[in-house]
PDB file of C-alpha atoms in Angstrom:
ATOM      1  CA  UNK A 286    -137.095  97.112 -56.322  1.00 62.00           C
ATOM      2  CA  UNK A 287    -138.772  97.668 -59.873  1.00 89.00           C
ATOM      3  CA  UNK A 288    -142.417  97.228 -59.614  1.00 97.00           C
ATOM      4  CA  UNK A 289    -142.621  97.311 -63.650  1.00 97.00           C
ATOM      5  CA  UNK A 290    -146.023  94.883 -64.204  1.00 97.00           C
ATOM      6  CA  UNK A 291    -146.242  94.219 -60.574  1.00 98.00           C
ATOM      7  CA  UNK A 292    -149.426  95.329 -58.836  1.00 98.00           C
ATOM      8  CA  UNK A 293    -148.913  98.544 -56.673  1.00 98.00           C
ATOM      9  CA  UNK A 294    -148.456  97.659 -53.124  1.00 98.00           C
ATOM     10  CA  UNK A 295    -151.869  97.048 -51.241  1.00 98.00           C
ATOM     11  CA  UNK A 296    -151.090  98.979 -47.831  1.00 98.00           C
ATOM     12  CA  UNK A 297    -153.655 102.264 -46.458  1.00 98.00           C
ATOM     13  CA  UNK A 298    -151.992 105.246 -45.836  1.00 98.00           C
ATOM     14  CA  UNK A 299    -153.336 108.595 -44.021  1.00 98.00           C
ATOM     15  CA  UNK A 300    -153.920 111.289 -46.277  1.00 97.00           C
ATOM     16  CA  UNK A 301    -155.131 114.754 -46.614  1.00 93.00           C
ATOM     17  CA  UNK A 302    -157.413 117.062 -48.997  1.00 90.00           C
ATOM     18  CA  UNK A 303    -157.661 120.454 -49.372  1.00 87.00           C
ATOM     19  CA  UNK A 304    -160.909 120.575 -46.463  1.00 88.00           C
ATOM     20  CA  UNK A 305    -158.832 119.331 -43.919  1.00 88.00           C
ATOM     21  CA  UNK A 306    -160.162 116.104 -43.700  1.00 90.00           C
ATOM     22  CA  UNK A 307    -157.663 112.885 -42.815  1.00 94.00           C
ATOM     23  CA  UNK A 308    -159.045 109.908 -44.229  1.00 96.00           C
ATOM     24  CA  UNK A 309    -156.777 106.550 -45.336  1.00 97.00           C
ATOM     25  CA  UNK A 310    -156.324 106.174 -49.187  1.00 98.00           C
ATOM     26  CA  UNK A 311    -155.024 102.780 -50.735  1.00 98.00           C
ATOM     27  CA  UNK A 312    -153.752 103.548 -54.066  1.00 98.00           C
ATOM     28  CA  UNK A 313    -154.454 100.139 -55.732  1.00 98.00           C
ATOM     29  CA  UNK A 314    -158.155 100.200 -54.228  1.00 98.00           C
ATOM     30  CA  UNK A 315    -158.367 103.755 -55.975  1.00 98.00           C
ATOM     31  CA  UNK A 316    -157.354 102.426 -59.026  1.00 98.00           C
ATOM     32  CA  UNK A 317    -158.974  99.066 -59.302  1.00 98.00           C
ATOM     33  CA  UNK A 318    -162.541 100.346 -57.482  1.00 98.00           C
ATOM     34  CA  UNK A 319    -162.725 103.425 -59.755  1.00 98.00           C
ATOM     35  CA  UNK A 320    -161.673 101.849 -62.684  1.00 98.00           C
ATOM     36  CA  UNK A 321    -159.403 104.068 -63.528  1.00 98.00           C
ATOM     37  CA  UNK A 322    -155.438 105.132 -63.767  1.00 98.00           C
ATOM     38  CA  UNK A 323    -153.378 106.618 -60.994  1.00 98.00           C
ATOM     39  CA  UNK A 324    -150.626 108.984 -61.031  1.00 98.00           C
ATOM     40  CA  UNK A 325    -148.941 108.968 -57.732  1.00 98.00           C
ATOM     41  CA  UNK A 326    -145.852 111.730 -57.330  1.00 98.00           C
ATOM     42  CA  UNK A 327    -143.539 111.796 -54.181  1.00 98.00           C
ATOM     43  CA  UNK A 328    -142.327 114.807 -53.302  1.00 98.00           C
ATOM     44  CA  UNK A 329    -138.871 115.569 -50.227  1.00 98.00           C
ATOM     45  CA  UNK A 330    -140.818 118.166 -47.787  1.00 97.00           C
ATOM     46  CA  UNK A 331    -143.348 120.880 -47.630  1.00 98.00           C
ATOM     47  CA  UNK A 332    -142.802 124.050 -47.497  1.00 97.00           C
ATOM     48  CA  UNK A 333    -139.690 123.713 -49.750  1.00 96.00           C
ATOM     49  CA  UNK A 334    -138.484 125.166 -52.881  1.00 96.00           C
ATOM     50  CA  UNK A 335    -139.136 122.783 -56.170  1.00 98.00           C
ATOM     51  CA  UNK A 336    -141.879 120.847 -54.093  1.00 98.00           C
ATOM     52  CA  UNK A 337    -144.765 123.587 -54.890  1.00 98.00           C
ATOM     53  CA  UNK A 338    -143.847 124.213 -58.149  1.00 98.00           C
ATOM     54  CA  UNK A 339    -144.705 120.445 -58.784  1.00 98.00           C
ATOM     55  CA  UNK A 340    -147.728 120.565 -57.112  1.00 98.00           C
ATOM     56  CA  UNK A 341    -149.153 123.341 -58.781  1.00 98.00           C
ATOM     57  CA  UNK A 342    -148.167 121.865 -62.288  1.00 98.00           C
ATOM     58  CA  UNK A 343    -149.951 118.879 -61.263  1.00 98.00           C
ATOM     59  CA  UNK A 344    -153.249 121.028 -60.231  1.00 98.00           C
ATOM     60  CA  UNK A 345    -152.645 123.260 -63.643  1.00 98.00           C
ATOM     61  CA  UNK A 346    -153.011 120.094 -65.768  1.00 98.00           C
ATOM     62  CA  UNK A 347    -155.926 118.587 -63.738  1.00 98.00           C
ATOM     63  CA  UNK A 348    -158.518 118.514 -66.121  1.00 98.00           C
ATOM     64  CA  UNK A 349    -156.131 116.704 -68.778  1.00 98.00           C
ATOM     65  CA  UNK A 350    -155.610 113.883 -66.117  1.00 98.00           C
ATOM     66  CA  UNK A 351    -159.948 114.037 -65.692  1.00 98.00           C
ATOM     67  CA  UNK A 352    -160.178 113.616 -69.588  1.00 98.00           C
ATOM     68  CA  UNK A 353    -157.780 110.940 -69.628  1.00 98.00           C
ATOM     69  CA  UNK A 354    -160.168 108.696 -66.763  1.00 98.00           C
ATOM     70  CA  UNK A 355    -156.758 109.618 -64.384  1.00 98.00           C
ATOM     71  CA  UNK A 356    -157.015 110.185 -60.761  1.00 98.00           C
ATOM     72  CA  UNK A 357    -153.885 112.427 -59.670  1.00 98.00           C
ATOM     73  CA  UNK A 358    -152.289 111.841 -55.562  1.00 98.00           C
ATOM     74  CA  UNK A 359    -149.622 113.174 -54.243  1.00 98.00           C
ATOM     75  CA  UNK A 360    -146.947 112.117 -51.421  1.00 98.00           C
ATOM     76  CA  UNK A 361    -144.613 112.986 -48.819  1.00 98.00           C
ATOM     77  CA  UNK A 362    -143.651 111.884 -45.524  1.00 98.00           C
ATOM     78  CA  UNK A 363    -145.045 114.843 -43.848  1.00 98.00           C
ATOM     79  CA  UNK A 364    -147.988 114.894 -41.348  1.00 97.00           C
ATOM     80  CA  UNK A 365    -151.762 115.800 -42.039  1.00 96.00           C
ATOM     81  CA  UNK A 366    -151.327 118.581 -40.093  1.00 95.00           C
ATOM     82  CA  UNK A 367    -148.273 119.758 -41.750  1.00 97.00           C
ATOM     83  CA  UNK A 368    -149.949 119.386 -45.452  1.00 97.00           C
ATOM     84  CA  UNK A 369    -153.071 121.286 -43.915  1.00 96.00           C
ATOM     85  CA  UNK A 370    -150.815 124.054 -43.667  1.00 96.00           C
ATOM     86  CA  UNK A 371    -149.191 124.492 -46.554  1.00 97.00           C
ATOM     87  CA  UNK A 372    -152.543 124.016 -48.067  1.00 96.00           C
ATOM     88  CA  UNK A 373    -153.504 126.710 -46.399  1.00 96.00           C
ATOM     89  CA  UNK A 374    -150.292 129.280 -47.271  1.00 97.00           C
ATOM     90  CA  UNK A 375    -150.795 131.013 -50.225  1.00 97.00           C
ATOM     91  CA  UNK A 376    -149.077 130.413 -53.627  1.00 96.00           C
ATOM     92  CA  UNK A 377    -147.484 133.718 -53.427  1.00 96.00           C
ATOM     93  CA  UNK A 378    -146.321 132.812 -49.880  1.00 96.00           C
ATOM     94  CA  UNK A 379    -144.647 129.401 -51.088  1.00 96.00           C
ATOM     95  CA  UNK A 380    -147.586 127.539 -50.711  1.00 97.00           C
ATOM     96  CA  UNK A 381    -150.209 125.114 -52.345  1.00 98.00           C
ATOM     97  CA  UNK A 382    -153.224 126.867 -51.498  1.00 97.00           C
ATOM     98  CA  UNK A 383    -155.581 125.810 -54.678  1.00 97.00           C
ATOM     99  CA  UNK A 384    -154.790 122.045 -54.597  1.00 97.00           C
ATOM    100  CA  UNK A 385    -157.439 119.695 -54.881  1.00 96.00           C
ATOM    101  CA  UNK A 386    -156.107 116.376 -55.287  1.00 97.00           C
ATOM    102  CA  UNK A 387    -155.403 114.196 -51.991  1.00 97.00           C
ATOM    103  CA  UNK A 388    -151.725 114.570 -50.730  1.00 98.00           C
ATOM    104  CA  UNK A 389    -151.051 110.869 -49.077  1.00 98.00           C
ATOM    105  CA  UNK A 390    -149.518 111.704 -45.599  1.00 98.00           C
ATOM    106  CA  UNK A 391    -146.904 108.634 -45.219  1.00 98.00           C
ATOM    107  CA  UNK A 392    -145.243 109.904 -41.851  1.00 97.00           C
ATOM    108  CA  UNK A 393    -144.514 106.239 -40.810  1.00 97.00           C
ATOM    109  CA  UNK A 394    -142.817 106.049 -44.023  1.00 97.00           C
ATOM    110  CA  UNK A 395    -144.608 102.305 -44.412  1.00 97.00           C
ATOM    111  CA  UNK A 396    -145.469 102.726 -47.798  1.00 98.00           C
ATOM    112  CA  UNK A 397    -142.346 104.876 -49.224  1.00 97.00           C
ATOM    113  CA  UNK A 398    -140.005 102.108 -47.460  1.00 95.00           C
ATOM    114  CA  UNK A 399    -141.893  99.539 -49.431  1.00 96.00           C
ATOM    115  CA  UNK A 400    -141.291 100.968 -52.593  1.00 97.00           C
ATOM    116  CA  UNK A 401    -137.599 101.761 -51.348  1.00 95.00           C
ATOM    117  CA  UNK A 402    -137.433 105.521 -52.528  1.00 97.00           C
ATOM    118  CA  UNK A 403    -136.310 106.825 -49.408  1.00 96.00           C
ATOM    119  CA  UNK A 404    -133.067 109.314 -49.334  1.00 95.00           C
ATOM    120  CA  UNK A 405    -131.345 107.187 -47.189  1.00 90.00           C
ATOM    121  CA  UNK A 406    -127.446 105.614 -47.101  1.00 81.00           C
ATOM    122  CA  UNK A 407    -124.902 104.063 -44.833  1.00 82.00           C
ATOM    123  CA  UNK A 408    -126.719 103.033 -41.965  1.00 82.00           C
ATOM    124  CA  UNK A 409    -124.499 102.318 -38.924  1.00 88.00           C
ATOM    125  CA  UNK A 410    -125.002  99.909 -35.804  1.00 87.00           C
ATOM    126  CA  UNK A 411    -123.511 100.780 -32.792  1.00 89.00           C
ATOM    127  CA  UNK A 412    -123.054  97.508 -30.646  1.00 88.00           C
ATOM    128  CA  UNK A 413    -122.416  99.647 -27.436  1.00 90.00           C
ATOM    129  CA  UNK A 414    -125.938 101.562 -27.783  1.00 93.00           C
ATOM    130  CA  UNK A 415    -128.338  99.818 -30.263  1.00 91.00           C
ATOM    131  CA  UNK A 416    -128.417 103.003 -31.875  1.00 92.00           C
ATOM    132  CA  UNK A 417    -128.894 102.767 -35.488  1.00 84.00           C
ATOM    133  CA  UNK A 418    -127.555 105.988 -37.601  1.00 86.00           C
ATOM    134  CA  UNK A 419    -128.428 106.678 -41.294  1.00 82.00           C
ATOM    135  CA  UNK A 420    -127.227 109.534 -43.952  1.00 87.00           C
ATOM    136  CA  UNK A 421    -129.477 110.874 -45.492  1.00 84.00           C
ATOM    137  CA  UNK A 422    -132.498 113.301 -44.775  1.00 90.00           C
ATOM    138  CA  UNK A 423    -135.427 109.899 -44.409  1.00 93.00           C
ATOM    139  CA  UNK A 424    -137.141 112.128 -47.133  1.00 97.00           C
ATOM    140  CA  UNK A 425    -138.368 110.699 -50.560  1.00 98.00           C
ATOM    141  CA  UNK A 426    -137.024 111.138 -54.179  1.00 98.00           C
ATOM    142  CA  UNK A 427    -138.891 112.563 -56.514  1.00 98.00           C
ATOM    143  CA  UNK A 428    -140.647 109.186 -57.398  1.00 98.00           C
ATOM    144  CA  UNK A 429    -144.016 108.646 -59.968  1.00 98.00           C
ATOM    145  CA  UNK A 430    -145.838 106.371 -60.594  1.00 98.00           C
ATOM    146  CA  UNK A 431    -148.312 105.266 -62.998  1.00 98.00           C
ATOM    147  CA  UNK A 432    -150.827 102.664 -62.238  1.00 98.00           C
ATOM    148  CA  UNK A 433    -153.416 101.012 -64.353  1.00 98.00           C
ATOM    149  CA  UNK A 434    -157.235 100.207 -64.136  1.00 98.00           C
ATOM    150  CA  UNK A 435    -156.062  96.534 -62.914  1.00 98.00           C
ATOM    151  CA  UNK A 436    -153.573  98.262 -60.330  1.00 98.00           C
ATOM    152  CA  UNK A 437    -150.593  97.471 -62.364  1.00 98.00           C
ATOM    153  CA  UNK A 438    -147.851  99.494 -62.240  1.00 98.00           C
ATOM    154  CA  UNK A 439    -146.856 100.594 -66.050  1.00 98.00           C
ATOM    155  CA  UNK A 440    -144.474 103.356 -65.261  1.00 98.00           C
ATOM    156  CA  UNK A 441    -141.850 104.012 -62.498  1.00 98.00           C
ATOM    157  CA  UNK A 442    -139.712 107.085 -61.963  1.00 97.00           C
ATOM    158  CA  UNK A 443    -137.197 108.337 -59.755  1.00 97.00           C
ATOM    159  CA  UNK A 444    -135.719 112.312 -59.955  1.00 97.00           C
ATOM    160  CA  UNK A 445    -133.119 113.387 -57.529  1.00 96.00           C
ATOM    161  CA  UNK A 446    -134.202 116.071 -55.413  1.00 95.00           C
ATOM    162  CA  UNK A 447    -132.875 119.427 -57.673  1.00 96.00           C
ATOM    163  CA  UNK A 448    -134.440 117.819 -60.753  1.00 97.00           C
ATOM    164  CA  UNK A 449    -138.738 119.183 -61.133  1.00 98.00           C
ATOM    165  CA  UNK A 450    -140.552 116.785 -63.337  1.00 98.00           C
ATOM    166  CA  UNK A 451    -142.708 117.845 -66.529  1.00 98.00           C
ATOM    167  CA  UNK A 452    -145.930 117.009 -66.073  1.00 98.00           C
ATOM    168  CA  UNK A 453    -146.796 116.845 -69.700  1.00 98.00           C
ATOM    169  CA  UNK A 454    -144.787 113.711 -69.790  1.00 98.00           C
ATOM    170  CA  UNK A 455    -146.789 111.900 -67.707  1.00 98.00           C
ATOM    171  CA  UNK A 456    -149.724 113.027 -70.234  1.00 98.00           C
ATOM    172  CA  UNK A 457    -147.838 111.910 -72.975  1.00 98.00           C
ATOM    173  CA  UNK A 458    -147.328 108.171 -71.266  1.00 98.00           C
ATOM    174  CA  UNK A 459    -150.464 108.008 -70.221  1.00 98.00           C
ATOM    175  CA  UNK A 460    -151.979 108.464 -73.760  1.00 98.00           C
ATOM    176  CA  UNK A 461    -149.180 105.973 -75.410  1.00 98.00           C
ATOM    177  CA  UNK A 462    -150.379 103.550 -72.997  1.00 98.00           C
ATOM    178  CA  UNK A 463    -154.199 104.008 -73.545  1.00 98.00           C
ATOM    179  CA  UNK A 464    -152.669 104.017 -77.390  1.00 97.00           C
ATOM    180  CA  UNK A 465    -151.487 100.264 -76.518  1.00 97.00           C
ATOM    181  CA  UNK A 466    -154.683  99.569 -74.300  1.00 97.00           C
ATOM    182  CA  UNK A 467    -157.179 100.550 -77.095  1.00 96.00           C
ATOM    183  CA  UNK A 468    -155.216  99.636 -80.390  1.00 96.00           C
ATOM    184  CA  UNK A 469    -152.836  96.915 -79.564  1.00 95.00           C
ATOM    185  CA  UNK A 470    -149.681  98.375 -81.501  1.00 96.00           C
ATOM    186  CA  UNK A 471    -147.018 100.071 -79.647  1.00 98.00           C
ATOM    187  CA  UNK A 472    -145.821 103.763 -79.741  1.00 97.00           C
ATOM    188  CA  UNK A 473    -142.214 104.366 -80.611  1.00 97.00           C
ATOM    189  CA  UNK A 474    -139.722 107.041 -79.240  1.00 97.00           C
ATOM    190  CA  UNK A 475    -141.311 110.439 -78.724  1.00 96.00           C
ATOM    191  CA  UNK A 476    -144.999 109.108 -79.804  1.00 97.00           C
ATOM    192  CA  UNK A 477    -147.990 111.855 -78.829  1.00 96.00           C
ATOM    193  CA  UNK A 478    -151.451 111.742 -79.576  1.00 95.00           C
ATOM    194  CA  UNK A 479    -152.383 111.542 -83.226  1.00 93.00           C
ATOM    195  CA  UNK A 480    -149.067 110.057 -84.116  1.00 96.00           C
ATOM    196  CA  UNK A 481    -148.538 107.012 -86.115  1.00 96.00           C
ATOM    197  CA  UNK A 482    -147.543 104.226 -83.405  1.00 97.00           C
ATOM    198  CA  UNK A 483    -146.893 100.669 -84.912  1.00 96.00           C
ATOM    199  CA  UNK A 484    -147.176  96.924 -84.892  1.00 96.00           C
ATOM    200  CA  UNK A 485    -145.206  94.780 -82.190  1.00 95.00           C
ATOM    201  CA  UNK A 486    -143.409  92.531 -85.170  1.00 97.00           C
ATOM    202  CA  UNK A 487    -140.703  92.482 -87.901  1.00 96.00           C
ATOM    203  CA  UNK A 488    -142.885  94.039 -90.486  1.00 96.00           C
ATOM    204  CA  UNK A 489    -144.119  96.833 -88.617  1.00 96.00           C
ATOM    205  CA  UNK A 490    -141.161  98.067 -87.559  1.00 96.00           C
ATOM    206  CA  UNK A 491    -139.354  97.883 -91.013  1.00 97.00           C
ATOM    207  CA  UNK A 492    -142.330 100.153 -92.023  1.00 95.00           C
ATOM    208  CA  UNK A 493    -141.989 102.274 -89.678  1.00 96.00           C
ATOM    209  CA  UNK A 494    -138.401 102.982 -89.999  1.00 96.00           C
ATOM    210  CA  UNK A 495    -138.672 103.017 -93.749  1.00 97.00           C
ATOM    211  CA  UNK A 496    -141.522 106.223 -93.614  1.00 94.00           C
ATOM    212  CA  UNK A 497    -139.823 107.487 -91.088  1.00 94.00           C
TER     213      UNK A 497
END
């Protein structure tokens, strides 16, 4: 289900931070109370092998998100508890001791089912039992998401679970869509800061092309 210019869906979820504290975070209430833009990142499992390289990219670029009025979250479908740990193993150990943004802790899988990013496939009945079977690990994709000051979803991503994302990417969209916020034009393939972007009509584009 694309969410493209949809508002995020409006549903608390437990999460954790790197004190151990549990509290529930709603995504769209962090966005539209703050005033500001979300990235939210899914994530398969803790204590896994491309996860923590992820999260630590995330934390590296931190203060870029901060100058760009962005609050960063991440996601899995792990428990509290669970992300406690790993928060507490260090990086040199596999872990993601150093984090600082919230980690949402969606272990009833409400919100992850919602936005239908769960590794999940042929789901079987059995009459005899009422057993319901799935393939599939019940684990999400590597899914992001970028949500505005309104709680609007402008950006929606899904990786397959070998595939790391760059984080300066979501930098880069984040400032073309500022670029559009602020200015009114739009930004054209592989636009970055500083770059000309152009208008949304006939004309602009035929200049564009032509100087370009």
């Amino acid at each position: 289900m694309a969410l493209i210019g949809k508002k995020f869906p409006d549903l608390n979820v437990d999460a954790m931070n790197e004190m151990g504290d549990t509290f529930k975070l709603n995504v769209l209430e962090e966005a539209v109370n703050n005033k500001k833009k979300v990235i939210l990142f899914w994530y398969p499992k803790d204590f896994t092998f491309v996860c923590p390289t992820e999260l630590h990219a995330f934390q590296e670029a931190m203060a870029e998100f901060e100058k760009r009025n962005t609050i960063v979250i991440g996601a899995s479908c792990d428990t509290p508890e669970v992300h406690f740990a790993w928060l507490n193993t260090s990086k040199d150990n596999g872990g993601i001791e150093g984090v600082t943004y919230p980690i949402l802790a969606d272990s009833n899988r409400n919100l992850a089912s919602t936005l239908g990013i769960l590794d999940i496939s042929n789901e079987t009945y059995n009459e005899e039992t009422g057993v319901v079977t799935v393939d599939g690990d019940n684990v999400t994709y590597r899914a992001t998401y970028i949500i505005d000051e309104e709680g609007t979803v402008v950006h929606e991503g899904i990786n397959h679970m070998p595939l790391g994302r760059n984080v300066n990417e979501f930098l880069r969209l984040i400032d073309a869509y500022t670029h559009v916020q602020e200015k009114g034009e739009v930004c054209p393939a592989n636009w970055e800061e500083g770059k000309e972007a152009m208008n949304a009509n006939r004309e602009g584009v035929a200049e564009y092309l032509a100087a370009h």
